[in-house]
Short mmCIF file of N, CA and C in Angstrom, two decimals:
data_model
loop_
_atom_site.label_atom_id
_atom_site.label_comp_id
_atom_site.label_asym_id
_atom_site.label_seq_id
_atom_site.Cartn_x
_atom_site.Cartn_y
_atom_site.Cartn_z
N MET A 1 -40.77 6.39 -1.62
CA MET A 1 -40.44 6.71 -0.25
C MET A 1 -39.04 7.33 -0.24
N SER A 2 -38.88 8.43 0.42
CA SER A 2 -37.59 9.10 0.43
C SER A 2 -36.59 8.31 1.25
N TYR A 3 -35.33 8.51 0.92
CA TYR A 3 -34.24 7.81 1.60
C TYR A 3 -34.22 8.15 3.10
N LEU A 4 -34.42 9.42 3.46
CA LEU A 4 -34.43 9.81 4.87
C LEU A 4 -35.57 9.14 5.62
N ARG A 5 -36.71 9.04 4.99
CA ARG A 5 -37.85 8.39 5.65
C ARG A 5 -37.56 6.92 5.89
N GLN A 6 -36.94 6.26 4.92
CA GLN A 6 -36.58 4.85 5.10
C GLN A 6 -35.63 4.68 6.28
N ILE A 7 -34.63 5.54 6.36
CA ILE A 7 -33.68 5.48 7.48
C ILE A 7 -34.40 5.73 8.79
N PHE A 8 -35.25 6.73 8.82
CA PHE A 8 -35.97 7.04 10.07
C PHE A 8 -36.86 5.88 10.48
N MET A 9 -37.55 5.28 9.53
CA MET A 9 -38.43 4.15 9.85
C MET A 9 -37.62 2.97 10.39
N LEU A 10 -36.45 2.71 9.79
CA LEU A 10 -35.59 1.63 10.29
C LEU A 10 -35.11 1.92 11.71
N LEU A 11 -34.68 3.16 11.94
CA LEU A 11 -34.23 3.53 13.29
C LEU A 11 -35.37 3.46 14.29
N SER A 12 -36.55 3.91 13.90
CA SER A 12 -37.71 3.86 14.79
C SER A 12 -38.05 2.42 15.15
N THR A 13 -38.02 1.55 14.13
CA THR A 13 -38.31 0.14 14.38
C THR A 13 -37.27 -0.47 15.32
N LEU A 14 -36.00 -0.14 15.11
CA LEU A 14 -34.93 -0.64 15.97
C LEU A 14 -35.13 -0.17 17.41
N ILE A 15 -35.45 1.09 17.58
CA ILE A 15 -35.67 1.63 18.92
C ILE A 15 -36.84 0.94 19.58
N ILE A 16 -37.93 0.76 18.85
CA ILE A 16 -39.11 0.10 19.40
C ILE A 16 -38.77 -1.33 19.79
N CYS A 17 -38.03 -2.02 18.92
CA CYS A 17 -37.68 -3.42 19.22
C CYS A 17 -36.77 -3.49 20.44
N LEU A 18 -35.77 -2.62 20.51
CA LEU A 18 -34.85 -2.66 21.64
C LEU A 18 -35.52 -2.28 22.95
N THR A 19 -36.37 -1.27 22.92
CA THR A 19 -37.03 -0.89 24.16
C THR A 19 -38.09 -1.90 24.55
N GLY A 20 -38.64 -2.62 23.59
CA GLY A 20 -39.62 -3.64 23.89
C GLY A 20 -39.03 -4.86 24.57
N CYS A 21 -37.73 -5.02 24.52
CA CYS A 21 -37.05 -6.17 25.13
C CYS A 21 -36.61 -5.91 26.55
N SER A 22 -37.03 -4.83 27.15
CA SER A 22 -36.56 -4.46 28.47
C SER A 22 -37.15 -5.31 29.58
N GLY A 23 -38.18 -6.08 29.28
CA GLY A 23 -38.78 -6.96 30.28
C GLY A 23 -39.90 -6.32 31.07
N SER A 24 -40.22 -5.08 30.82
CA SER A 24 -41.29 -4.41 31.54
C SER A 24 -42.59 -4.55 30.75
N ASN A 25 -43.60 -5.12 31.38
CA ASN A 25 -44.87 -5.33 30.68
C ASN A 25 -45.69 -4.07 30.57
N GLU A 26 -45.49 -3.09 31.46
CA GLU A 26 -46.34 -1.91 31.45
C GLU A 26 -46.14 -1.05 30.22
N CYS A 27 -45.07 -1.23 29.47
CA CYS A 27 -44.82 -0.43 28.29
C CYS A 27 -45.34 -1.08 27.02
N ASN A 28 -45.70 -2.34 27.08
CA ASN A 28 -46.10 -3.02 25.85
C ASN A 28 -47.44 -2.52 25.37
N SER A 29 -48.50 -3.04 25.84
CA SER A 29 -49.82 -2.61 25.40
C SER A 29 -50.60 -2.15 26.61
N VAL A 30 -50.81 -0.84 26.71
CA VAL A 30 -51.49 -0.31 27.88
C VAL A 30 -53.00 -0.37 27.76
N GLN A 31 -53.49 -0.56 26.56
CA GLN A 31 -54.92 -0.56 26.38
C GLN A 31 -55.29 -1.51 25.25
N THR A 32 -56.08 -2.52 25.56
CA THR A 32 -56.55 -3.44 24.54
C THR A 32 -58.01 -3.72 24.81
N GLN A 33 -58.85 -3.58 23.80
CA GLN A 33 -60.26 -3.83 24.00
C GLN A 33 -60.80 -4.85 23.03
N ALA A 34 -59.97 -5.36 22.15
CA ALA A 34 -60.41 -6.39 21.21
C ALA A 34 -59.17 -7.18 20.81
N ASN A 35 -59.36 -8.15 19.93
CA ASN A 35 -58.22 -8.92 19.45
C ASN A 35 -57.24 -8.00 18.72
N ALA A 36 -55.98 -8.41 18.68
CA ALA A 36 -54.95 -7.59 18.05
C ALA A 36 -55.28 -7.36 16.58
N PRO A 37 -55.22 -6.12 16.12
CA PRO A 37 -55.49 -5.82 14.72
C PRO A 37 -54.45 -6.48 13.82
N SER A 38 -54.81 -6.74 12.58
CA SER A 38 -53.94 -7.47 11.68
C SER A 38 -53.03 -6.57 10.86
N GLU A 39 -53.28 -5.29 10.78
CA GLU A 39 -52.43 -4.42 9.97
C GLU A 39 -51.69 -3.42 10.84
N ASP A 40 -50.69 -2.77 10.23
CA ASP A 40 -49.89 -1.80 10.97
C ASP A 40 -50.75 -0.65 11.46
N GLY A 41 -50.40 -0.16 12.62
CA GLY A 41 -51.11 0.96 13.19
C GLY A 41 -50.44 2.28 12.84
N PHE A 42 -50.93 3.33 13.43
CA PHE A 42 -50.42 4.69 13.25
C PHE A 42 -49.38 4.94 14.34
N THR A 43 -48.16 5.30 13.99
CA THR A 43 -47.11 5.50 14.98
C THR A 43 -46.73 6.97 15.07
N GLY A 44 -46.25 7.35 16.25
CA GLY A 44 -45.77 8.70 16.47
C GLY A 44 -45.72 9.03 17.95
N TYR A 45 -45.42 10.29 18.23
CA TYR A 45 -45.34 10.78 19.60
C TYR A 45 -46.67 11.38 20.04
N VAL A 46 -47.03 11.12 21.28
CA VAL A 46 -48.19 11.78 21.88
C VAL A 46 -47.74 13.20 22.23
N VAL A 47 -48.35 14.20 21.61
CA VAL A 47 -47.91 15.58 21.83
C VAL A 47 -48.95 16.43 22.56
N GLU A 48 -50.16 15.90 22.69
CA GLU A 48 -51.20 16.65 23.41
C GLU A 48 -52.29 15.67 23.83
N ARG A 49 -53.01 16.03 24.88
CA ARG A 49 -54.15 15.21 25.29
C ARG A 49 -55.26 16.11 25.79
N LYS A 50 -56.48 15.70 25.54
CA LYS A 50 -57.69 16.36 26.04
C LYS A 50 -58.64 15.27 26.46
N ASP A 51 -59.00 15.26 27.73
CA ASP A 51 -59.89 14.23 28.28
C ASP A 51 -59.31 12.85 27.96
N ASN A 52 -60.06 12.00 27.26
CA ASN A 52 -59.59 10.66 26.90
C ASN A 52 -59.10 10.59 25.46
N SER A 53 -58.64 11.71 24.92
CA SER A 53 -58.14 11.75 23.55
C SER A 53 -56.69 12.19 23.54
N ILE A 54 -55.92 11.64 22.59
CA ILE A 54 -54.52 12.01 22.44
C ILE A 54 -54.26 12.43 20.99
N LEU A 55 -53.35 13.39 20.82
CA LEU A 55 -52.90 13.79 19.50
C LEU A 55 -51.56 13.11 19.26
N VAL A 56 -51.50 12.29 18.22
CA VAL A 56 -50.28 11.56 17.87
C VAL A 56 -49.77 12.12 16.54
N VAL A 57 -48.47 12.49 16.51
CA VAL A 57 -47.87 13.04 15.30
C VAL A 57 -46.69 12.16 14.91
N ASP A 58 -46.70 11.71 13.67
CA ASP A 58 -45.63 10.88 13.12
C ASP A 58 -44.50 11.79 12.64
N PRO A 59 -43.27 11.63 13.16
CA PRO A 59 -42.17 12.50 12.73
C PRO A 59 -41.65 12.17 11.33
N ALA A 60 -42.07 11.06 10.75
CA ALA A 60 -41.66 10.71 9.38
C ALA A 60 -42.60 11.42 8.41
N TYR A 61 -42.10 12.43 7.76
CA TYR A 61 -42.95 13.25 6.90
C TYR A 61 -43.06 12.67 5.50
N GLU A 62 -44.09 13.13 4.80
CA GLU A 62 -44.29 12.79 3.40
C GLU A 62 -44.04 14.05 2.58
N ASP A 63 -43.46 13.89 1.39
CA ASP A 63 -43.13 15.01 0.52
C ASP A 63 -44.13 15.04 -0.64
N PHE A 64 -44.98 16.05 -0.66
CA PHE A 64 -45.97 16.20 -1.71
C PHE A 64 -45.62 17.36 -2.67
N SER A 65 -44.38 17.82 -2.64
CA SER A 65 -43.99 18.97 -3.47
C SER A 65 -44.08 18.66 -4.96
N ALA A 66 -43.90 17.42 -5.37
CA ALA A 66 -43.99 17.06 -6.79
C ALA A 66 -45.40 17.28 -7.32
N ASN A 67 -46.40 17.22 -6.45
CA ASN A 67 -47.79 17.43 -6.85
C ASN A 67 -48.29 18.82 -6.50
N GLY A 68 -47.39 19.71 -6.16
CA GLY A 68 -47.77 21.07 -5.82
C GLY A 68 -48.09 21.26 -4.35
N GLY A 69 -47.93 20.24 -3.55
CA GLY A 69 -48.19 20.34 -2.11
C GLY A 69 -46.92 20.72 -1.37
N GLY A 70 -46.98 20.58 -0.07
CA GLY A 70 -45.84 20.91 0.77
C GLY A 70 -44.77 19.84 0.71
N ASN A 71 -43.53 20.26 1.06
CA ASN A 71 -42.44 19.29 1.05
C ASN A 71 -42.33 18.54 2.38
N ARG A 72 -43.08 18.96 3.39
CA ARG A 72 -43.08 18.27 4.68
C ARG A 72 -44.51 18.19 5.20
N TYR A 73 -45.14 17.06 4.96
CA TYR A 73 -46.46 16.80 5.51
C TYR A 73 -46.30 15.75 6.60
N TYR A 74 -46.63 16.11 7.84
CA TYR A 74 -46.51 15.20 8.97
C TYR A 74 -47.88 14.61 9.30
N PRO A 75 -48.05 13.30 9.15
CA PRO A 75 -49.33 12.68 9.52
C PRO A 75 -49.62 12.92 11.00
N ALA A 76 -50.84 13.32 11.31
CA ALA A 76 -51.24 13.60 12.69
C ALA A 76 -52.71 13.23 12.86
N LYS A 77 -53.04 12.60 14.01
CA LYS A 77 -54.42 12.23 14.28
C LYS A 77 -54.72 12.36 15.77
N TRP A 78 -55.94 12.78 16.03
CA TRP A 78 -56.51 12.72 17.37
C TRP A 78 -57.16 11.34 17.51
N PHE A 79 -56.85 10.64 18.60
CA PHE A 79 -57.46 9.35 18.87
C PHE A 79 -58.27 9.45 20.15
N SER A 80 -59.56 9.17 20.03
CA SER A 80 -60.40 9.12 21.23
C SER A 80 -60.27 7.73 21.84
N ASN A 81 -60.80 7.56 23.05
CA ASN A 81 -60.75 6.28 23.74
C ASN A 81 -59.31 5.91 24.11
N ALA A 82 -58.53 6.90 24.55
CA ALA A 82 -57.11 6.69 24.85
C ALA A 82 -56.76 7.31 26.21
N PRO A 83 -57.17 6.68 27.31
CA PRO A 83 -56.97 7.30 28.62
C PRO A 83 -55.56 7.23 29.18
N ASP A 84 -54.72 6.29 28.72
CA ASP A 84 -53.47 6.03 29.42
C ASP A 84 -52.19 6.70 28.90
N PRO A 85 -51.90 6.70 27.61
CA PRO A 85 -50.58 7.18 27.19
C PRO A 85 -50.31 8.63 27.58
N GLN A 86 -49.12 8.83 28.14
CA GLN A 86 -48.72 10.17 28.57
C GLN A 86 -48.13 10.95 27.41
N ILE A 87 -48.20 12.26 27.54
CA ILE A 87 -47.55 13.13 26.57
C ILE A 87 -46.06 12.81 26.58
N GLY A 88 -45.47 12.73 25.40
CA GLY A 88 -44.06 12.42 25.24
C GLY A 88 -43.81 10.97 24.90
N SER A 89 -44.80 10.10 25.08
CA SER A 89 -44.65 8.68 24.78
C SER A 89 -44.66 8.44 23.27
N TYR A 90 -43.90 7.43 22.84
CA TYR A 90 -43.96 6.99 21.45
C TYR A 90 -44.92 5.81 21.40
N VAL A 91 -45.93 5.89 20.54
CA VAL A 91 -47.01 4.89 20.54
C VAL A 91 -47.29 4.37 19.13
N GLU A 92 -47.96 3.23 19.10
CA GLU A 92 -48.58 2.73 17.88
C GLU A 92 -50.04 2.53 18.22
N VAL A 93 -50.92 3.08 17.37
CA VAL A 93 -52.36 3.06 17.64
C VAL A 93 -53.08 2.39 16.48
N TRP A 94 -53.97 1.47 16.82
CA TRP A 94 -54.84 0.83 15.85
C TRP A 94 -56.25 1.33 16.10
N THR A 95 -57.00 1.52 15.03
CA THR A 95 -58.37 2.02 15.17
C THR A 95 -59.37 0.88 15.15
N ASP A 96 -60.61 1.21 15.44
CA ASP A 96 -61.67 0.20 15.46
C ASP A 96 -62.26 -0.04 14.07
N GLY A 97 -61.70 0.58 13.05
CA GLY A 97 -62.18 0.39 11.69
C GLY A 97 -63.32 1.30 11.30
N GLY A 98 -63.78 2.12 12.24
CA GLY A 98 -64.85 3.06 11.95
C GLY A 98 -64.37 4.18 11.04
N PRO A 99 -65.29 4.98 10.55
CA PRO A 99 -64.89 6.09 9.67
C PRO A 99 -64.00 7.09 10.41
N GLU A 100 -63.04 7.62 9.67
CA GLU A 100 -62.12 8.60 10.23
C GLU A 100 -62.44 9.97 9.66
N ASN A 101 -62.46 10.97 10.53
CA ASN A 101 -62.65 12.34 10.08
C ASN A 101 -61.33 12.83 9.51
N GLN A 102 -61.38 13.53 8.39
CA GLN A 102 -60.16 13.87 7.67
C GLN A 102 -59.63 15.29 7.79
N PRO A 103 -60.31 16.25 8.37
CA PRO A 103 -59.62 17.54 8.45
C PRO A 103 -58.35 17.37 9.28
N TYR A 104 -57.34 18.11 8.93
CA TYR A 104 -56.04 17.96 9.61
C TYR A 104 -56.07 18.63 10.97
N PRO A 105 -55.57 18.00 12.00
CA PRO A 105 -55.24 16.58 12.07
C PRO A 105 -56.49 15.72 12.09
N GLY A 106 -56.36 14.50 11.57
CA GLY A 106 -57.49 13.58 11.48
C GLY A 106 -58.01 13.16 12.85
N GLN A 107 -59.09 12.43 12.85
CA GLN A 107 -59.71 11.93 14.09
C GLN A 107 -60.16 10.51 13.89
N ALA A 108 -59.92 9.67 14.90
CA ALA A 108 -60.34 8.28 14.85
C ALA A 108 -60.51 7.77 16.28
N ARG A 109 -61.14 6.63 16.42
CA ARG A 109 -61.33 6.00 17.73
C ARG A 109 -60.28 4.89 17.87
N ALA A 110 -59.51 4.93 18.96
CA ALA A 110 -58.48 3.93 19.20
C ALA A 110 -59.10 2.62 19.69
N GLU A 111 -58.60 1.52 19.17
CA GLU A 111 -59.02 0.22 19.65
C GLU A 111 -57.91 -0.41 20.49
N LYS A 112 -56.68 -0.21 20.07
CA LYS A 112 -55.53 -0.75 20.79
C LYS A 112 -54.40 0.26 20.70
N ILE A 113 -53.66 0.41 21.80
CA ILE A 113 -52.52 1.31 21.83
C ILE A 113 -51.35 0.58 22.46
N ALA A 114 -50.22 0.57 21.76
CA ALA A 114 -48.99 0.00 22.29
C ALA A 114 -48.02 1.15 22.55
N VAL A 115 -47.51 1.22 23.78
CA VAL A 115 -46.59 2.29 24.17
C VAL A 115 -45.18 1.72 24.25
N SER A 116 -44.24 2.38 23.58
CA SER A 116 -42.83 1.96 23.67
C SER A 116 -42.27 2.38 25.01
N CYS A 117 -41.45 1.53 25.59
CA CYS A 117 -40.81 1.88 26.85
C CYS A 117 -39.86 3.05 26.61
N PRO A 118 -39.93 4.07 27.47
CA PRO A 118 -39.08 5.24 27.25
C PRO A 118 -37.61 4.92 27.51
N ASN A 119 -36.76 5.48 26.69
CA ASN A 119 -35.32 5.31 26.81
C ASN A 119 -34.79 6.27 27.86
N THR A 120 -33.94 5.78 28.76
CA THR A 120 -33.23 6.63 29.71
C THR A 120 -31.75 6.35 29.53
N PRO A 121 -31.02 7.26 28.87
CA PRO A 121 -29.60 7.03 28.62
C PRO A 121 -28.79 6.96 29.92
N ASP A 122 -27.63 6.34 29.85
CA ASP A 122 -26.73 6.29 31.01
C ASP A 122 -26.43 7.71 31.49
N GLY A 123 -26.54 7.90 32.79
CA GLY A 123 -26.24 9.19 33.39
C GLY A 123 -27.41 10.16 33.41
N ALA A 124 -28.53 9.78 32.80
CA ALA A 124 -29.68 10.69 32.75
C ALA A 124 -30.64 10.40 33.91
N HIS A 125 -31.26 11.45 34.41
CA HIS A 125 -32.30 11.31 35.43
C HIS A 125 -33.68 11.18 34.78
N LEU A 126 -33.86 11.90 33.67
CA LEU A 126 -35.14 11.89 32.96
C LEU A 126 -35.12 10.83 31.86
N SER A 127 -36.28 10.29 31.56
CA SER A 127 -36.41 9.44 30.37
C SER A 127 -36.60 10.35 29.16
N GLU A 128 -36.50 9.77 27.99
CA GLU A 128 -36.74 10.53 26.76
C GLU A 128 -38.15 11.13 26.77
N ALA A 129 -39.13 10.34 27.20
CA ALA A 129 -40.51 10.83 27.24
C ALA A 129 -40.66 12.00 28.21
N ASP A 130 -39.98 11.93 29.37
CA ASP A 130 -40.02 13.04 30.33
C ASP A 130 -39.42 14.31 29.73
N ALA A 131 -38.30 14.15 29.02
CA ALA A 131 -37.64 15.31 28.40
C ALA A 131 -38.54 15.92 27.32
N ILE A 132 -39.17 15.08 26.51
CA ILE A 132 -40.09 15.57 25.48
C ILE A 132 -41.24 16.34 26.13
N ARG A 133 -41.80 15.77 27.18
CA ARG A 133 -42.90 16.43 27.89
C ARG A 133 -42.44 17.80 28.41
N GLY A 134 -41.23 17.85 28.97
CA GLY A 134 -40.69 19.13 29.44
C GLY A 134 -40.54 20.14 28.32
N GLY A 135 -40.10 19.66 27.14
CA GLY A 135 -39.97 20.55 25.99
C GLY A 135 -41.31 21.05 25.49
N LEU A 136 -42.31 20.17 25.47
CA LEU A 136 -43.64 20.57 25.01
C LEU A 136 -44.30 21.56 25.96
N TYR A 137 -44.01 21.44 27.26
CA TYR A 137 -44.61 22.34 28.25
C TYR A 137 -43.81 23.63 28.42
N SER A 138 -42.68 23.75 27.73
CA SER A 138 -41.89 24.99 27.82
C SER A 138 -42.62 26.10 27.06
N PRO A 139 -42.29 27.37 27.34
CA PRO A 139 -42.96 28.46 26.62
C PRO A 139 -42.84 28.35 25.09
N ASP A 140 -41.66 27.95 24.59
CA ASP A 140 -41.51 27.80 23.14
C ASP A 140 -42.32 26.62 22.61
N GLY A 141 -42.34 25.52 23.35
CA GLY A 141 -43.08 24.33 22.93
C GLY A 141 -44.57 24.57 22.89
N GLU A 142 -45.07 25.36 23.83
CA GLU A 142 -46.51 25.62 23.88
C GLU A 142 -46.99 26.51 22.73
N LYS A 143 -46.09 27.17 22.02
CA LYS A 143 -46.45 28.01 20.89
C LYS A 143 -46.77 27.19 19.63
N LEU A 144 -46.29 25.93 19.58
CA LEU A 144 -46.49 25.09 18.41
C LEU A 144 -47.91 24.54 18.40
N ARG A 145 -48.61 24.72 17.29
CA ARG A 145 -50.01 24.26 17.20
C ARG A 145 -50.10 22.74 17.09
N VAL A 146 -49.29 22.15 16.19
CA VAL A 146 -49.21 20.69 16.06
C VAL A 146 -47.71 20.35 16.10
N PRO A 147 -47.19 20.09 17.31
CA PRO A 147 -45.75 19.85 17.45
C PRO A 147 -45.31 18.53 16.83
N VAL A 148 -44.17 18.59 16.15
CA VAL A 148 -43.54 17.41 15.58
C VAL A 148 -42.23 17.21 16.33
N ILE A 149 -42.03 16.05 16.93
CA ILE A 149 -40.78 15.73 17.62
C ILE A 149 -39.86 15.12 16.58
N GLU A 150 -38.84 15.89 16.16
CA GLU A 150 -37.94 15.41 15.12
C GLU A 150 -36.73 14.68 15.67
N ASP A 151 -36.20 15.15 16.79
CA ASP A 151 -34.97 14.55 17.31
C ASP A 151 -34.89 14.83 18.80
N VAL A 152 -34.33 13.87 19.53
CA VAL A 152 -34.14 14.02 20.97
C VAL A 152 -32.72 13.55 21.28
N GLN A 153 -31.92 14.42 21.87
CA GLN A 153 -30.53 14.11 22.20
C GLN A 153 -30.25 14.45 23.66
N PHE A 154 -29.46 13.60 24.32
CA PHE A 154 -29.04 13.85 25.70
C PHE A 154 -27.55 14.11 25.72
N ASP A 155 -27.14 15.22 26.34
CA ASP A 155 -25.73 15.56 26.52
C ASP A 155 -25.39 15.33 27.99
N GLN A 156 -24.72 14.22 28.27
CA GLN A 156 -24.42 13.85 29.65
C GLN A 156 -23.50 14.87 30.30
N ASP A 157 -22.51 15.38 29.56
CA ASP A 157 -21.57 16.35 30.14
C ASP A 157 -22.27 17.64 30.58
N ALA A 158 -23.21 18.10 29.77
CA ALA A 158 -23.92 19.35 30.09
C ALA A 158 -25.13 19.09 30.98
N GLY A 159 -25.59 17.84 31.05
CA GLY A 159 -26.79 17.52 31.83
C GLY A 159 -28.05 18.13 31.23
N THR A 160 -28.11 18.15 29.89
CA THR A 160 -29.28 18.73 29.22
C THR A 160 -29.75 17.84 28.08
N TRP A 161 -31.02 17.95 27.80
CA TRP A 161 -31.64 17.32 26.65
C TRP A 161 -31.90 18.41 25.62
N THR A 162 -31.77 18.06 24.35
CA THR A 162 -32.15 18.96 23.27
C THR A 162 -33.24 18.26 22.46
N ILE A 163 -34.38 18.91 22.40
CA ILE A 163 -35.51 18.37 21.65
C ILE A 163 -35.74 19.27 20.44
N ARG A 164 -35.57 18.72 19.25
CA ARG A 164 -35.82 19.47 18.01
C ARG A 164 -37.26 19.24 17.61
N MET A 165 -38.00 20.34 17.45
CA MET A 165 -39.41 20.28 17.09
C MET A 165 -39.68 21.20 15.90
N ARG A 166 -40.79 20.93 15.26
CA ARG A 166 -41.33 21.79 14.20
C ARG A 166 -42.83 21.93 14.46
N ASP A 167 -43.41 22.92 13.82
CA ASP A 167 -44.86 23.09 13.87
C ASP A 167 -45.42 22.57 12.54
N ALA A 168 -46.14 21.46 12.60
CA ALA A 168 -46.70 20.86 11.38
C ALA A 168 -47.68 21.78 10.68
N MET A 169 -48.25 22.73 11.41
CA MET A 169 -49.24 23.65 10.83
C MET A 169 -48.60 24.91 10.24
N SER A 170 -47.31 25.08 10.45
CA SER A 170 -46.65 26.30 9.98
C SER A 170 -46.50 26.29 8.47
N THR A 171 -46.55 27.47 7.89
CA THR A 171 -46.38 27.61 6.45
C THR A 171 -45.02 28.20 6.09
N THR A 172 -44.15 28.41 7.08
CA THR A 172 -42.82 28.94 6.80
C THR A 172 -41.96 27.86 6.16
N GLU A 173 -40.87 28.26 5.54
CA GLU A 173 -39.98 27.34 4.83
C GLU A 173 -39.48 26.21 5.73
N ASN A 174 -39.07 26.53 6.96
CA ASN A 174 -38.54 25.49 7.85
C ASN A 174 -39.58 25.02 8.87
N GLN A 175 -40.82 25.43 8.70
CA GLN A 175 -41.94 25.05 9.58
C GLN A 175 -41.61 25.34 11.04
N ASP A 176 -41.03 26.51 11.28
CA ASP A 176 -40.73 26.98 12.63
C ASP A 176 -39.94 25.97 13.45
N GLU A 177 -38.87 25.44 12.85
CA GLU A 177 -38.00 24.49 13.57
C GLU A 177 -37.36 25.17 14.77
N ILE A 178 -37.44 24.51 15.92
CA ILE A 178 -36.82 25.04 17.13
C ILE A 178 -36.11 23.93 17.88
N ASP A 179 -35.08 24.30 18.59
CA ASP A 179 -34.39 23.39 19.51
C ASP A 179 -34.69 23.88 20.92
N ILE A 180 -35.24 22.99 21.73
CA ILE A 180 -35.57 23.34 23.10
C ILE A 180 -34.66 22.57 24.03
N LYS A 181 -34.03 23.28 24.96
CA LYS A 181 -33.15 22.66 25.95
C LYS A 181 -33.97 22.37 27.21
N VAL A 182 -33.79 21.17 27.74
CA VAL A 182 -34.45 20.74 28.97
C VAL A 182 -33.37 20.25 29.92
N ASP A 183 -33.30 20.85 31.11
CA ASP A 183 -32.32 20.40 32.10
C ASP A 183 -32.70 19.02 32.61
N ASP A 184 -31.69 18.17 32.75
CA ASP A 184 -31.90 16.81 33.23
C ASP A 184 -31.81 16.81 34.75
N VAL A 185 -32.94 17.04 35.37
CA VAL A 185 -32.99 17.06 36.84
C VAL A 185 -33.91 15.95 37.30
N ALA A 186 -33.56 15.34 38.42
CA ALA A 186 -34.35 14.24 38.96
C ALA A 186 -35.73 14.76 39.36
N ALA A 187 -36.73 13.96 39.09
CA ALA A 187 -38.09 14.31 39.46
C ALA A 187 -38.25 14.27 40.98
N VAL A 188 -39.00 15.19 41.51
CA VAL A 188 -39.28 15.23 42.93
C VAL A 188 -40.42 14.26 43.22
N GLU A 189 -40.22 13.39 44.19
CA GLU A 189 -41.27 12.41 44.50
C GLU A 189 -42.00 12.75 45.75
#
């Protein structure tokens, strides 16, 4: 496991743990249809949805260059049976144990989905999930076939979010890395 992946996994776990302590039950498990699975689920950002299916992409990449593969492989799966999680949410998904289709991105049926509570930094109007959604719906974000959310930063002085994304399907050296700016404006109710 690469050093960067270890750091990212530790930071992701810390963020999930800290946001899970906020006291809001609606962010914990939005969908449960059986007993809690015993093994770790698939984690990542919801980057697209169609009907009751969501596409989840893990920003922690795997490096297969030593075996002649790519140096950045981002795990991605479509999960059916997932009506609730919004685009931009960070989730952990467990499957029902049924067979998974393997063409990239993979496909599986969700049995349980846990949604992390979105972070809203001091001075921000939007949550992190709202900013990600804004970036994905921007003209540049919509060009990415399988978007990878690599980094999300809020600049309170400028009142903007910067979402760094890549296209997991790209074959270019940097996989079409882009930074998308999203203005932090209050949602109209």
